[in-house]
Short mmCIF file of C-alpha atoms and ligand atoms in Angstrom, two decimals:
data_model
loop_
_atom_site.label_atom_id
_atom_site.label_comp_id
_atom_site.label_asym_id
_atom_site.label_seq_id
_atom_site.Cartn_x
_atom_site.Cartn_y
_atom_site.Cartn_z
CA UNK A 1 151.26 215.19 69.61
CA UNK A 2 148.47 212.78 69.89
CA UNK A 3 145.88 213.04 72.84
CA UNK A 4 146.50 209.25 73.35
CA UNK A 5 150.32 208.94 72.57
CA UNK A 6 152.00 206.14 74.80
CA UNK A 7 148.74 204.58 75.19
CA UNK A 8 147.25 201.24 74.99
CA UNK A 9 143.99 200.36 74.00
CA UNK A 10 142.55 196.48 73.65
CA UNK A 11 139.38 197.06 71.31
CA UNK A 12 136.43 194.07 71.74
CA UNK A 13 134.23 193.80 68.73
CA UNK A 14 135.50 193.80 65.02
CA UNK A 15 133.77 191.83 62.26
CA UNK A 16 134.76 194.10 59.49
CA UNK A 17 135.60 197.36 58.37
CA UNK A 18 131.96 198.23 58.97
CA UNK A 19 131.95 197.94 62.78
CA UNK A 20 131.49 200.48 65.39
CA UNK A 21 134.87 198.88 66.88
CA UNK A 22 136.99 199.40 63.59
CA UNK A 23 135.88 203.54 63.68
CA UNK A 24 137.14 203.46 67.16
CA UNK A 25 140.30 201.50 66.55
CA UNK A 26 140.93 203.61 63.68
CA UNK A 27 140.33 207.43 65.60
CA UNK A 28 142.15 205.91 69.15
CA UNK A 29 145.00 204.85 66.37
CA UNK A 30 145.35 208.63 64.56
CA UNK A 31 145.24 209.74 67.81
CA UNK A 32 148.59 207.79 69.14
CA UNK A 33 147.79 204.38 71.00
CA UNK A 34 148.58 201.45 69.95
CA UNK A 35 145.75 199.48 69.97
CA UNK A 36 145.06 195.53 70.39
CA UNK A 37 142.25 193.36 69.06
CA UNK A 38 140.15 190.30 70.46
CA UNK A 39 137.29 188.53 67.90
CA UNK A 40 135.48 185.49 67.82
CA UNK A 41 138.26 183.09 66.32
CA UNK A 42 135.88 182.73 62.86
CA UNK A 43 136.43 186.12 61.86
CA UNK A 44 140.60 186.54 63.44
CA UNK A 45 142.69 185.12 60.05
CA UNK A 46 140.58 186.45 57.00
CA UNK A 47 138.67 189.69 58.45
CA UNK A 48 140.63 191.16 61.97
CA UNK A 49 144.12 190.53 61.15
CA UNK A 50 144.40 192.44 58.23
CA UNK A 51 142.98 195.13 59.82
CA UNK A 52 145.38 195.25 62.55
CA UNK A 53 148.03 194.97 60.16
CA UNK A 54 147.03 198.20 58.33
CA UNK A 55 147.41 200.32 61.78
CA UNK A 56 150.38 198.12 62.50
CA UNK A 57 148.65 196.32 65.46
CA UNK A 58 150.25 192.55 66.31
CA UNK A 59 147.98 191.97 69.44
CA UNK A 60 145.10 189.65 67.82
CA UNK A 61 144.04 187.34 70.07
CA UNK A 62 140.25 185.07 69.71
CA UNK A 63 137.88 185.28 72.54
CA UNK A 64 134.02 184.09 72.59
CA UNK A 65 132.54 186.48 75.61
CA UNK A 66 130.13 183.87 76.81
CA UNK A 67 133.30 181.96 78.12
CA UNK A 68 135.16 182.54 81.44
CA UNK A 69 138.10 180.65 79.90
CA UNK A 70 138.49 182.32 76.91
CA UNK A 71 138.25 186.10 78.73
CA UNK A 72 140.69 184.80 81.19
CA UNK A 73 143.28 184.04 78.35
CA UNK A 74 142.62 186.84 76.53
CA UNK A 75 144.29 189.29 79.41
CA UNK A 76 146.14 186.99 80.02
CA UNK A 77 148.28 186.53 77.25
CA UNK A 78 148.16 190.79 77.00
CA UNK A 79 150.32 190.24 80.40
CA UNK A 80 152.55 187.60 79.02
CA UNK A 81 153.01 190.08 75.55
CA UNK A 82 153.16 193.73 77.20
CA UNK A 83 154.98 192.82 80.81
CA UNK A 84 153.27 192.12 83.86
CA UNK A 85 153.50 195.73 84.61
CA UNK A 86 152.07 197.21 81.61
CA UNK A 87 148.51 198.81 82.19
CA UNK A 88 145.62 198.60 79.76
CA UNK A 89 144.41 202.55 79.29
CA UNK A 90 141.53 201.88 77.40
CA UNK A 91 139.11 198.88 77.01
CA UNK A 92 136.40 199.16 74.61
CA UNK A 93 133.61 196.10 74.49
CA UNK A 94 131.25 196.64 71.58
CA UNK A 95 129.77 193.55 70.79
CA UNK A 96 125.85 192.01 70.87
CA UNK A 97 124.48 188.86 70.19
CA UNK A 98 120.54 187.95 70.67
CA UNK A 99 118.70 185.47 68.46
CA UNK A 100 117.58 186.48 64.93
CA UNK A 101 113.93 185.60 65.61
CA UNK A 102 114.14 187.88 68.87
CA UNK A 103 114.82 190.69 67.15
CA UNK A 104 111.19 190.37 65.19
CA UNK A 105 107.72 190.25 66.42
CA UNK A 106 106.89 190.76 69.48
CA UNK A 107 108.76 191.12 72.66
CA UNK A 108 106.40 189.37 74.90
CA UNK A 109 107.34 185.94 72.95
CA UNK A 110 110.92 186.11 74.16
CA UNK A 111 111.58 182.64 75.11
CA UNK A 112 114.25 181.91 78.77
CA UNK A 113 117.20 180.60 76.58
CA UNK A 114 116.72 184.11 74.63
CA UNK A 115 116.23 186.74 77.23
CA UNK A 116 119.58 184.95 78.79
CA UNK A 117 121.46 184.40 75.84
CA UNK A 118 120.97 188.46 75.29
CA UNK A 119 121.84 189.36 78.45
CA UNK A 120 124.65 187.14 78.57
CA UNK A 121 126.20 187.90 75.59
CA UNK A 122 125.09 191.41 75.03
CA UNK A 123 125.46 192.68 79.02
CA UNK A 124 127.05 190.08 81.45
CA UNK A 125 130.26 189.95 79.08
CA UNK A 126 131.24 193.72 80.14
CA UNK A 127 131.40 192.89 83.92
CA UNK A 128 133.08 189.46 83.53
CA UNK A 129 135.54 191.41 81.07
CA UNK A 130 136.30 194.12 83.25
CA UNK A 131 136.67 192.11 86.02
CA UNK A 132 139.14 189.89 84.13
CA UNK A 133 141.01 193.24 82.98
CA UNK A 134 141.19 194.38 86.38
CA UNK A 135 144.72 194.29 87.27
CA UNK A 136 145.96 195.86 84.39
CA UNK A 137 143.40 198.70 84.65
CA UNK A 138 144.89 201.73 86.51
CA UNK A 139 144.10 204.95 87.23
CA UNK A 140 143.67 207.11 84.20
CA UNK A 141 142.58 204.26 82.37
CA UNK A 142 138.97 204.02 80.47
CA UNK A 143 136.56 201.69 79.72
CA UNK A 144 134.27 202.29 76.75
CA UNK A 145 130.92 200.33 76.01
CA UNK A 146 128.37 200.77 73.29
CA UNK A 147 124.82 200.91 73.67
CA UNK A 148 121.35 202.18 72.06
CA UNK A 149 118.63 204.07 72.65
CA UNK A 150 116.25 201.24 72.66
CA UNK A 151 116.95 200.56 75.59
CA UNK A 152 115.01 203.81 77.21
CA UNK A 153 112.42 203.58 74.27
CA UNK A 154 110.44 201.08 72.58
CA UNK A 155 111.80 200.53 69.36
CA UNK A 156 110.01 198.49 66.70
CA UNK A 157 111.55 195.06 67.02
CA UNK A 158 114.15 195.93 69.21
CA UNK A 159 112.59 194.34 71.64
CA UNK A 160 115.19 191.91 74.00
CA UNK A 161 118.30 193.91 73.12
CA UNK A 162 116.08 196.59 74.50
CA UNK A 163 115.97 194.66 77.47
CA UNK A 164 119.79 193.96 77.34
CA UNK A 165 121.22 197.41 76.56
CA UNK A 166 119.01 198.86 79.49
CA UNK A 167 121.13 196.48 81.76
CA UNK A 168 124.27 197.22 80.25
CA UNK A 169 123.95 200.82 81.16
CA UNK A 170 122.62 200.22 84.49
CA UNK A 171 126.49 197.83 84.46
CA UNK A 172 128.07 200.83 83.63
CA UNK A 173 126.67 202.50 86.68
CA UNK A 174 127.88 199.87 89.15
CA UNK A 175 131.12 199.87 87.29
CA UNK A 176 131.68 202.97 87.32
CA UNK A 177 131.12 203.16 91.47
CA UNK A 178 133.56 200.27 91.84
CA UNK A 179 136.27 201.20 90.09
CA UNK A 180 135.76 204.84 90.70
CA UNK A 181 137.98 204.83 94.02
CA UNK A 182 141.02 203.43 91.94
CA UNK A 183 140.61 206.19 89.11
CA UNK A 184 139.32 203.91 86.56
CA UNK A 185 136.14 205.36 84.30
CA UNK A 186 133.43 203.52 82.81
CA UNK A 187 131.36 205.25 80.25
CA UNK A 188 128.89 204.06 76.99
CA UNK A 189 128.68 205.58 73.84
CA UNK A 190 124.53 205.27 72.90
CA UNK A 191 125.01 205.68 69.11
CA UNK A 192 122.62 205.83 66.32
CA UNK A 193 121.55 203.48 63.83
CA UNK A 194 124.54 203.02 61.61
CA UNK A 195 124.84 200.07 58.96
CA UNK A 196 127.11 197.53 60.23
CA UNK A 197 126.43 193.79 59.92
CA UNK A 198 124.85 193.91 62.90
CA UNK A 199 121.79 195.72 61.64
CA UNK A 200 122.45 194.17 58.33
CA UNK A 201 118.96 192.16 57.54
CA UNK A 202 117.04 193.32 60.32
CA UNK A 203 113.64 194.16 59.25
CA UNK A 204 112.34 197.96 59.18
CA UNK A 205 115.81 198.68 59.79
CA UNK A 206 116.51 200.21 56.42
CA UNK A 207 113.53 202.75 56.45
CA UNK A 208 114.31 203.24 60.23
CA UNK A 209 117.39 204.44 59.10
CA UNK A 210 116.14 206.76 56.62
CA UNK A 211 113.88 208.32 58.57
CA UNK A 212 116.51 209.00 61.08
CA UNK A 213 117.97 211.82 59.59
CA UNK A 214 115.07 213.72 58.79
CA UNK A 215 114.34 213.61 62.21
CA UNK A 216 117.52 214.09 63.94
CA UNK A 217 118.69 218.22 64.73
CA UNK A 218 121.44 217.59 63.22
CA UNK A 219 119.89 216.02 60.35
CA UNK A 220 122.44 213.36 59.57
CA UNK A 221 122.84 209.48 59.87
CA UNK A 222 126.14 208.76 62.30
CA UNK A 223 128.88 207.17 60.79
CA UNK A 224 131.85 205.21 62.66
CA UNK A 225 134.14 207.94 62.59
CA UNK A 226 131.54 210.23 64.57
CA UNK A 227 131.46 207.20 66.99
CA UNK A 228 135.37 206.64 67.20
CA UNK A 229 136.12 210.53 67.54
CA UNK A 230 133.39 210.55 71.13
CA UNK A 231 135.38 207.22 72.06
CA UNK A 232 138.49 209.79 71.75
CA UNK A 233 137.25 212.12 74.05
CA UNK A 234 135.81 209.15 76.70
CA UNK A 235 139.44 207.58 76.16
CA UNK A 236 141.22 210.34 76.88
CA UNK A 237 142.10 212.67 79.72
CA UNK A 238 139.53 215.28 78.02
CA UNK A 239 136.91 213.21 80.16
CA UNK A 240 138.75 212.79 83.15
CA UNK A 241 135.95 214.09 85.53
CA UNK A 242 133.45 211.93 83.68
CA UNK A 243 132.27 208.13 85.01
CA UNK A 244 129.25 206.27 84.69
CA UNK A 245 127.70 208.19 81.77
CA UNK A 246 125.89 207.44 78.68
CA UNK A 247 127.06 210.10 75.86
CA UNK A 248 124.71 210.31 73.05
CA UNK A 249 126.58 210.17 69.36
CA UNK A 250 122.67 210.28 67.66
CA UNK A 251 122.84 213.39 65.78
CA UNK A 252 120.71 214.43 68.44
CA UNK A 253 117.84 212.32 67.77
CA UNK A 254 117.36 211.69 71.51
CA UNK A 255 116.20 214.90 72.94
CA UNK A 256 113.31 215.12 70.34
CA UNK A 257 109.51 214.72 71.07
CA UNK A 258 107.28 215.64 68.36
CA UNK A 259 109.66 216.21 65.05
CA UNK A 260 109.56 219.38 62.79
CA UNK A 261 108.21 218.15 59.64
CA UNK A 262 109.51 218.58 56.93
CA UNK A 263 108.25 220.30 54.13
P1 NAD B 301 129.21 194.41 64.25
O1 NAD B 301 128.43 193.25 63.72
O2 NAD B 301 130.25 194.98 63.39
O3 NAD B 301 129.85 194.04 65.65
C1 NAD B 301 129.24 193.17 66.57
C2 NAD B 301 130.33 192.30 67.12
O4 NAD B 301 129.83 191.47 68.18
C3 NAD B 301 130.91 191.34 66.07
O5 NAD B 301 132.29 191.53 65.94
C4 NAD B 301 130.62 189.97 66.66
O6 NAD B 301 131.60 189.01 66.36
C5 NAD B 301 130.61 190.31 68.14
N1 NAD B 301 130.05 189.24 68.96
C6 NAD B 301 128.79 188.72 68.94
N2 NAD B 301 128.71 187.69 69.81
C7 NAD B 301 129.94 187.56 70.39
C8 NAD B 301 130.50 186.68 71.36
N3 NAD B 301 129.78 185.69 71.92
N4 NAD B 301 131.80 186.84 71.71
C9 NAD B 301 132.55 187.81 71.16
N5 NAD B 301 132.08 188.67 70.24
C10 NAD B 301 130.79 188.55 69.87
O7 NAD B 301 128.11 195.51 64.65
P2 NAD B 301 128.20 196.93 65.38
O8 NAD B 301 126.98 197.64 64.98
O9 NAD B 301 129.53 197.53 65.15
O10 NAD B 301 128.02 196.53 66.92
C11 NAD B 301 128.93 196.93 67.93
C12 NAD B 301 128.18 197.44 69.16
O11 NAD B 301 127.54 198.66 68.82
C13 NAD B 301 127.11 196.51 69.69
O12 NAD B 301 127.11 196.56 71.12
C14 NAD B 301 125.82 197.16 69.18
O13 NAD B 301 124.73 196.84 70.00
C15 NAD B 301 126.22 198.60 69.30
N6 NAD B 301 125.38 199.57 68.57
C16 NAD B 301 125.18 199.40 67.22
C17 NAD B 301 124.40 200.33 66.54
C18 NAD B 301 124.12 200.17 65.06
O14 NAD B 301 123.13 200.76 64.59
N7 NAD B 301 124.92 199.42 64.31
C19 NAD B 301 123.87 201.43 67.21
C20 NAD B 301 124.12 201.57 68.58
C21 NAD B 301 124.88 200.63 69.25
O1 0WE B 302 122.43 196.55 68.84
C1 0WE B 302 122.12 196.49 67.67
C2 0WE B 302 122.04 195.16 66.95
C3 0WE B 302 122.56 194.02 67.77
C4 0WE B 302 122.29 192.65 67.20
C5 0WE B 302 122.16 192.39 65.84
C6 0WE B 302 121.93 191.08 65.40
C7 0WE B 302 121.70 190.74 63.96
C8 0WE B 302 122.07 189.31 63.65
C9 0WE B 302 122.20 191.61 68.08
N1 0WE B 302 121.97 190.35 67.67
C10 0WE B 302 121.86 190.06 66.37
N2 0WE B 302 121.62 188.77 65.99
C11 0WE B 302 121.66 188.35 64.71
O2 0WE B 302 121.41 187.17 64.41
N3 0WE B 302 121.78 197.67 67.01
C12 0WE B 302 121.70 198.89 67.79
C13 0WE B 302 121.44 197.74 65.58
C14 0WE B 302 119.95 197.60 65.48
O3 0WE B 302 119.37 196.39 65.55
C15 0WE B 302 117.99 196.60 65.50
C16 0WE B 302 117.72 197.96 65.39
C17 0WE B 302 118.98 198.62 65.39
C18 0WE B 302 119.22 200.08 65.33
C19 0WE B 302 116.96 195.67 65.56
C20 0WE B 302 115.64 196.12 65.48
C21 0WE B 302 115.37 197.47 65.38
C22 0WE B 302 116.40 198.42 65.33
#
């Protein structure tokens, strides 16, 4: 017996079988739920669909986050397809968009139309989405973002996703507190670097990762499946005393100051 049998997750966030989003799909799917996908419409026919096919998922449905509209539908048509009195149990949103040439040189050169389009993308879309999923959330249910740990540190080019991911798990906070009275959970999962087309090109990124497990305790790179099996536990009633929390899936990399060297 599954620790999420009878459940039903909607998963925000696959580009590929690389993402963050497929490991958690994948783990919340072993585990029993039955899990639903939204995309940006580009990537639904040739790159999501087949995906949810393998785990026998039909819910596939396109959403850009920067658009009221399109979130609206999205829930939607999960009440039109599940019954108006089917409850979503677990939400995950892990998606982040900020310009290419934001994410090198130097923060202070962050133009308006960047610093918003980050935040809008990368932060505002997990309070517009949970508000939109609001009705169908109930108590029990779980909502699941992903962050990083630049947003506490500086990290080399980082720099307005920094910015971004620091509000996103202040969100989760305030989340968290208002849906807390109706038994509802928001968490983040603060993972480390993994190679997903997200940090696919992005410069020092490769030796970054490297470096990352000599570093770590654990002395490891994380891999999706490490990400999905901690989405398990925030999904589930394993967590059921836990809200507004970032959980570290890092390998431990966060708790060091000065590094053992290695010999
Ligand atoms: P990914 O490229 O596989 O996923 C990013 C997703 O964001 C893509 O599916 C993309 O389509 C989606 N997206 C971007 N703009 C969007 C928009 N306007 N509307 C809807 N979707 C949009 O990369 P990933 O690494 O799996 O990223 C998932 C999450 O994990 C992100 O929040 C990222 O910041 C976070 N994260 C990644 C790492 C890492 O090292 N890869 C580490 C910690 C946290
Ligand atoms: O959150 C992220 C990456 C998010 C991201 C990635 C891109 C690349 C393509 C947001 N926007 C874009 N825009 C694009 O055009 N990560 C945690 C992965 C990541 O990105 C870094 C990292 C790490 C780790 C950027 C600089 C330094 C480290």
């Amino acid at each position: 017996m599954g620790l999420l049998e009878g459940r039903r997750a909607l998963i925000f966030g696959v580009a590929n079988d690389h993402s963050i989003a497929w490991g958690i799909a994948q783990a919340l799917h072993a585990e029993g739920a039955e899990v639903g996908f939204s995309s940006v419409e580009s990537l639904i026919e040739k790159r999501v669909r087949p995906l949810a096919d393998s785990i026998g998922s039909r819910f596939v449905e396109p959403c850009d986050v920067q658009s009221d509209e399109q979130l609206h539908a999205v829930f939607e048509k999960w009440r039109t397809t599940h019954g108006a009195d089917a409850t979503l149990d677990v939400l995950v949103h892990a998606l982040a968009f900020a310009r290419r040439e934001d994410l090198e040189g130097s923060f202070v050169d962050t133009s308006r139309e960047g610093f918003a389009l980050a935040l809008d993308v990368s932060a505002y879309s997990l309070v517009a989405m949970v508000r939109e999923a609001r009705s169908l959330l109930a108590r029990g249910s779980s909502v699941i973002t992903l962050t990083y740990y630049g947003s506490e540190k500086v990290v080399a080019n980082y720099n307005v996703m920094g910015v971004a991911k620091a509000a996103l798990e202040a969100s989760v906070r305030y989340l968290a507190a208002d849906l807390g009275p109706d038994g509802v959970r928001v968490n983040a999962i603060s993972a480390g670097p993994i190679r997903t087309l997200a940090a696919a090109g992005i410069s020092g990124f490769k030796r970054m990762y490297g470096e990352f497990a000599d570093v770590a305790p654990l002395r490891a790179n994380v891999t999706i499946e490490d990400v999905g099996r901690s989405a398990v536990y925030l999904a589930s009633d394993m967590s059921r005393a836990v809200t507004g929390e970032v959980l570290y899936v890092d390998a431990g990399f966060n708790i060091v100051g000065v590094p053992t060297l290695q010999a």
